[in-house]
Coordinates of C-alpha atoms and ligand atoms in Angstrom, one line a residue:
X1 CA 0.1 -0.2 0.1
X2 CA 0.9 3.8 -0.1
X3 CA 3.0 5.9 2.2
X4 CA 0.5 7.5 3.8
X5 CA 0.0 7.3 7.7
X6 CA -2.4 5.0 9.4
X7 CA -2.7 7.1 12.7
X8 CA -2.5 11.3 13.2
X9 CA -3.3 13.2 15.7
X10 CA -5.0 16.8 15.0
X11 CA -6.2 20.0 16.9
X12 CA -9.0 22.3 16.1
X13 CA -9.4 25.6 17.6
X14 CA -12.5 27.5 19.6
X15 CA -14.6 30.4 17.5
X16 CA -16.8 33.0 18.0
X17 CA -19.1 33.4 15.1
X18 CA -21.4 36.1 14.0
X19 CA -19.1 38.8 15.2
X20 CA -22.2 40.9 16.1
X21 CA -23.9 41.9 12.6
X22 CA -22.5 39.2 10.7
X23 CA -24.9 36.4 11.7
X24 CA -24.4 33.0 10.0
X25 CA -21.5 34.7 7.7
X26 CA -18.4 36.2 9.8
X27 CA -16.1 33.9 12.5
X28 CA -13.1 34.1 14.1
X29 CA -11.0 31.4 15.5
X30 CA -9.9 32.2 19.1
X31 CA -6.2 31.1 20.3
X32 CA -5.9 28.8 22.9
X33 CA -9.0 26.6 23.7
X34 CA -10.0 23.7 20.9
X35 CA -11.0 19.9 20.4
X36 CA -8.6 17.3 19.8
X37 CA -8.8 14.1 17.8
X38 CA -7.0 11.0 17.3
X39 CA -7.6 9.1 14.2
X40 CA -6.6 6.0 12.7
X41 CA -7.4 4.9 8.8
X42 CA -8.7 1.2 8.9
X43 CA -9.9 -1.5 6.3
X44 CA -13.5 -2.0 8.1
X45 CA -14.9 0.7 5.7
X46 CA -16.9 2.3 8.2
X47 CA -16.4 5.4 10.3
X48 CA -16.4 4.5 13.9
X49 CA -16.7 6.6 17.3
X50 CA -14.3 4.7 19.3
X51 CA -14.0 7.1 22.4
X52 CA -14.9 10.7 23.5
X53 CA -13.8 12.0 26.8
X54 CA -14.7 15.7 28.1
X55 CA -18.2 15.7 27.2
X56 CA -19.6 14.2 30.4
X57 CA -20.8 10.9 28.2
X58 CA -23.7 13.5 26.5
X59 CA -22.6 13.0 23.0
X60 CA -23.5 9.9 21.2
X61 CA -21.0 7.5 19.7
X62 CA -23.4 6.6 16.9
X63 CA -22.0 8.5 13.6
X64 CA -25.0 9.6 12.4
X65 CA -26.1 11.1 15.4
X66 CA -22.3 12.7 16.1
X67 CA -21.5 15.9 14.5
X68 CA -18.0 14.8 13.8
X69 CA -19.2 11.5 12.4
X70 CA -21.8 12.9 10.1
X71 CA -19.1 15.5 8.6
X72 CA -16.4 12.6 8.6
X73 CA -18.8 10.2 6.5
X74 CA -20.0 13.2 4.3
X75 CA -16.9 14.0 3.4
X76 CA -15.7 10.4 2.9
X77 CA -18.6 9.9 0.6
X78 CA -18.1 13.3 -1.2
X79 CA -14.5 11.8 -2.4
X80 CA -16.1 8.1 -3.1
X81 CA -13.1 7.0 -0.3
X82 CA -13.6 3.1 1.4
X83 CA -11.6 3.4 4.0
X84 CA -12.6 3.2 7.6
X85 CA -11.7 5.9 10.3
X86 CA -12.2 5.0 13.8
X87 CA -12.0 8.3 15.8
X88 CA -10.8 9.4 19.2
X89 CA -12.3 12.3 20.2
X90 CA -11.1 14.4 23.2
X91 CA -13.3 17.8 24.0
X92 CA -11.7 20.6 25.7
X93 CA -14.8 22.8 24.2
X94 CA -18.3 22.9 26.7
X95 CA -20.9 22.1 24.8
X96 CA -23.7 24.8 24.0
X97 CA -21.1 27.1 24.9
X98 CA -21.1 30.0 22.0
X99 CA -17.1 28.7 21.6
X100 CA -18.0 26.4 18.4
X101 CA -17.3 23.2 20.1
X102 CA -19.4 21.2 17.8
X103 CA -17.7 22.6 14.8
X104 CA -14.3 22.1 16.5
X105 CA -15.0 18.5 16.8
X106 CA -16.3 18.0 13.1
X107 CA -13.5 20.1 12.0
X108 CA -11.1 18.1 13.4
X109 CA -12.2 14.8 12.2
X110 CA -12.5 15.9 8.5
X111 CA -9.1 17.5 8.4
X112 CA -7.7 14.3 10.0
X113 CA -9.6 12.0 7.8
X114 CA -8.0 14.6 4.6
X115 CA -4.5 14.3 6.2
X116 CA -4.5 10.4 6.4
X117 CA -5.8 10.1 2.8
X118 CA -2.9 12.2 1.3
X119 CA -4.9 16.1 1.2
X120 CA -7.6 15.1 -1.7
X121 CA -8.7 18.5 -0.7
X122 CA -7.6 21.8 0.5
X123 CA -8.3 23.2 3.7
X124 CA -11.5 25.5 2.1
X125 CA -13.0 22.9 0.4
X126 CA -13.3 21.0 3.4
X127 CA -15.5 24.0 5.2
X128 CA -18.2 22.3 3.1
X129 CA -18.2 18.9 4.2
X130 CA -17.4 19.6 7.8
X131 CA -20.5 22.0 8.0
X132 CA -22.7 19.0 7.4
X133 CA -22.0 18.1 11.1
X134 CA -24.2 21.2 12.1
X135 CA -27.3 19.9 10.6
X136 CA -27.3 17.4 13.6
X137 CA -25.8 19.9 16.0
X138 CA -28.2 23.1 15.4
X139 CA -30.8 21.6 12.6
X140 CA -29.4 23.7 9.9
X141 CA -26.0 23.8 7.7
X142 CA -24.2 27.0 8.4
X143 CA -20.4 27.4 8.4
X144 CA -19.7 30.7 10.3
X145 CA -17.8 28.6 13.2
X146 CA -16.7 25.7 10.6
X147 CA -14.7 27.9 8.6
X148 CA -12.7 29.7 11.3
X149 CA -12.0 26.6 13.0
X150 CA -10.7 25.0 9.9
X151 CA -8.6 27.8 8.4
X152 CA -7.9 30.1 11.2
X153 CA -7.9 34.0 11.2
X154 CA -11.3 35.7 10.6
X155 CA -14.0 34.4 8.2
X156 CA -16.4 35.1 6.0
X157 CA -18.8 32.6 4.4
X158 CA -21.0 33.7 1.6
X159 CA -21.8 30.7 -0.2
X160 CA -20.8 26.7 0.6
X161 CA -22.1 25.4 -2.6
X162 CA -20.1 27.7 -4.5
X163 CA -16.9 27.2 -1.9
X164 CA -16.7 31.3 -1.4
X165 CA -15.3 31.0 2.1
X166 CA -13.1 34.2 2.4
X167 CA -10.1 34.8 4.7
X168 CA -9.9 38.4 6.1
X169 CA -7.3 40.3 7.2
X170 CA -6.8 40.0 11.1
X171 CA -6.2 43.3 12.3
X172 CA -3.1 43.7 14.2
X173 CA -3.4 44.6 17.3
X174 CA -7.0 43.0 17.6
X175 CA -7.8 41.0 21.4
X176 CA -10.4 39.0 21.7
X177 CA -12.2 38.7 25.4
X178 CA -14.7 35.7 25.3
X179 CA -16.1 34.8 28.8
X180 CA -18.2 31.4 28.9
X181 CA -20.8 31.7 32.0
X182 CA -21.3 28.2 33.2
X183 CA -24.9 28.0 31.7
X184 CA -25.9 26.3 28.9
X185 CA -27.7 27.6 25.6
X186 CA -28.4 25.3 22.9
X187 CA -28.1 26.5 19.5
X188 CA -31.5 25.2 18.4
X189 CA -33.4 26.9 21.0
X190 CA -31.6 29.8 20.1
X191 CA -32.4 29.6 16.4
X192 CA -35.8 29.5 17.4
X193 CA -36.3 33.0 19.0
X194 CA -35.2 34.5 16.0
X195 CA -37.2 36.8 13.9
X196 CA -38.6 35.2 10.7
X197 CA -38.7 38.7 9.2
X198 CA -37.0 42.3 9.8
X199 CA -38.0 45.9 8.8
X200 CA -36.5 47.1 5.6
X201 CA -34.6 49.7 7.7
X202 CA -33.2 47.3 10.1
X203 CA -31.5 45.5 7.3
X204 CA -30.1 48.1 5.7
X205 CA -28.1 49.1 8.9
X206 CA -27.7 45.3 9.8
X207 CA -25.8 45.1 6.1
X208 CA -24.4 48.6 6.4
X209 CA -22.6 47.0 9.4
X210 CA -21.5 44.0 7.6
X211 CA -19.9 45.9 5.1
X212 CA -17.9 48.1 7.0
X213 CA -16.7 45.1 9.1
X214 CA -15.1 44.0 5.9
X215 CA -13.7 47.4 5.7
X216 CA -12.3 47.6 9.0
X217 CA -10.2 44.0 8.3
X218 CA -8.8 45.5 5.4
X219 CA -7.8 49.1 6.9
X220 CA -6.9 47.8 10.2
X221 CA -9.3 50.1 11.9
X222 CA -10.3 48.4 15.0
X223 CA -12.4 51.2 16.5
X224 CA -14.7 50.5 13.3
X225 CA -14.5 47.2 13.9
X226 CA -16.1 47.8 17.1
X227 CA -19.1 49.7 15.8
X228 CA -19.7 47.4 13.0
X229 CA -20.2 44.5 15.4
X230 CA -23.8 46.1 16.4
X231 CA -26.2 43.8 15.7
X232 CA -30.1 44.5 15.2
X233 CA -31.2 41.0 14.3
X234 CA -30.1 38.2 16.7
X235 CA -28.9 40.2 19.4
X236 CA -32.4 42.0 20.2
X237 CA -33.7 38.4 20.2
X238 CA -31.6 36.4 22.1
X239 CA -30.4 38.9 24.8
X240 CA -32.7 37.4 27.2
X241 CA -31.6 34.3 27.2
X242 CA -28.3 35.2 28.3
X243 CA -28.1 36.1 32.3
X244 CA -27.3 39.3 33.0
X245 CA -26.2 40.0 29.1
X246 CA -26.9 43.9 29.0
X247 CA -25.2 44.7 32.6
X248 CA -21.8 42.7 31.3
X249 CA -21.9 44.3 27.6
X250 CA -22.2 47.8 29.6
X251 CA -19.5 46.8 32.1
X252 CA -17.2 46.1 28.9
X253 CA -17.9 48.9 27.1
X254 CA -17.9 51.5 29.9
X255 CA -13.9 50.1 30.3
X256 CA -13.1 50.6 27.1
X257 CA -14.3 47.8 24.8
X258 CA -14.7 48.7 20.9
X259 CA -17.1 46.5 20.6
X260 CA -19.2 43.7 22.2
X261 CA -21.7 40.8 21.4
X262 CA -23.0 37.5 21.9
X263 CA -20.6 34.6 20.7
X264 CA -22.2 32.5 18.1
X265 CA -25.8 31.5 19.6
X266 CA -24.4 32.3 23.4
X267 CA -24.1 32.0 26.2
X268 CA -20.6 33.5 25.5
X269 CA -19.7 36.9 25.3
X270 CA -17.1 38.3 22.8
X271 CA -15.5 41.9 23.6
X272 CA -12.5 43.3 21.5
X273 CA -10.0 45.6 22.3
X274 CA -6.5 46.9 20.8
X275 CA -4.5 46.7 23.6
X276 CA -3.5 44.4 26.5
X277 CA -4.4 46.7 29.6
X278 CA -7.9 47.2 28.5
X279 CA -8.2 43.6 27.2
X280 CA -7.3 42.9 31.2
X281 CA -10.0 45.5 32.1
X282 CA -12.6 44.0 30.1
X283 CA -12.1 40.7 31.5
X284 CA -12.4 41.8 35.2
X285 CA -15.3 43.7 34.7
X286 CA -17.0 40.8 33.1
X287 CA -15.8 38.3 35.6
X288 CA -17.0 40.7 38.3
X289 CA -20.5 40.7 37.4
X290 CA -21.0 36.9 37.0
X291 CA -19.1 36.9 40.3
X292 CA -21.8 38.9 42.0
X293 CA -24.6 37.1 40.6
X294 CA -22.6 33.7 41.6
X295 CA -22.5 32.6 38.4
X296 CA -19.1 30.7 37.1
X297 CA -17.3 31.6 34.0
X298 CA -14.2 31.1 32.0
X299 CA -12.6 34.0 30.4
X300 CA -10.1 33.9 27.3
X301 CA -8.3 36.9 27.1
X302 CA -6.1 36.2 23.9
X303 CA -5.6 36.8 20.4
X304 CA -7.0 35.6 17.0
X305 CA -5.8 31.7 16.2
X306 CA -4.3 32.4 12.8
X307 CA -3.5 29.0 11.7
X308 CA -6.7 26.7 12.4
X309 CA -7.0 23.1 12.4
X310 CA -3.5 21.5 12.5
X311 CA -1.3 18.1 13.0
X312 CA 0.0 17.8 16.4
X313 CA 2.4 15.5 17.8
X314 CA 0.7 12.7 19.9
X315 CA -0.4 14.0 23.5
Ligands
HSE401 N1 -24.6 31.7 13.7 C1 -24.8 30.7 14.6 C2 -26.0 31.3 15.2 C3 -23.9 30.4 15.3 O1 -25.6 32.6 16.0 O2 -27.0 30.7 15.4 C4 -23.9 29.1 15.9 O3 -23.6 28.0 15.4

């Protein structure tokens, strides 16, 4: 047989989707947290989820009911591949957190298989197949978490069918502060509260925000980036699902956040700034509010991950 590897270890980073105004379109990869997959190529012809660690026993090992399994099967079928794959998943990202947990697992699985098979596709092409896993996680296929976890950086998904998955320049001094309160919001529930119609004047403001966020990336303008995060569609409907969201956002803005919005479907919240000192102040102000209300939280005070999914040494 070929010289292709039989086993591989990969990592896929967490991500923050929407960036406020770009619902189901924008996302960024978060430097630090992520999910891990060990994968073995087999001759069984089957995808098997052999073990899942870190999910508290909540995820199904039945491939058809698991985001990584569904994505992997979609990819193998797209390239007409008959090899089997044994998947060992180590979850470091909490479920229902707004940190792209399901996306990271699907990305890691599809990326690992592509590497084991000698890279029949490039990373950008893989986004479409990894996104199939979102059908299980949230009931619809959207790739705003998948694209940044796969590619790293800041991404824009215009169309999966036409493979219009774009990478935007990451403003140099961009600091991201993501706070994850220990409450769970299911993406499928957070999607049920969304409006099915919006006023034209709301749509106009929203698409001016998405367009200017793109301009902000190209012009390295973080103040404009922050203003462009204003979300008139999802945030007004979802804010009630997130405990103390208004206070947290107000506190972050008060200490200098350039922008603040719900991270993905929540409950995590994303704030941005252009310097370390302010990033620390934002993190502290968010933490103080949750502490006051006796809600535990994790804070990622970090930068954008620019590498995306990658091969790592065995852990
Ligand atoms: N764009 C998605 C949402 C992100 O906000 O529902 C979660 O997959």
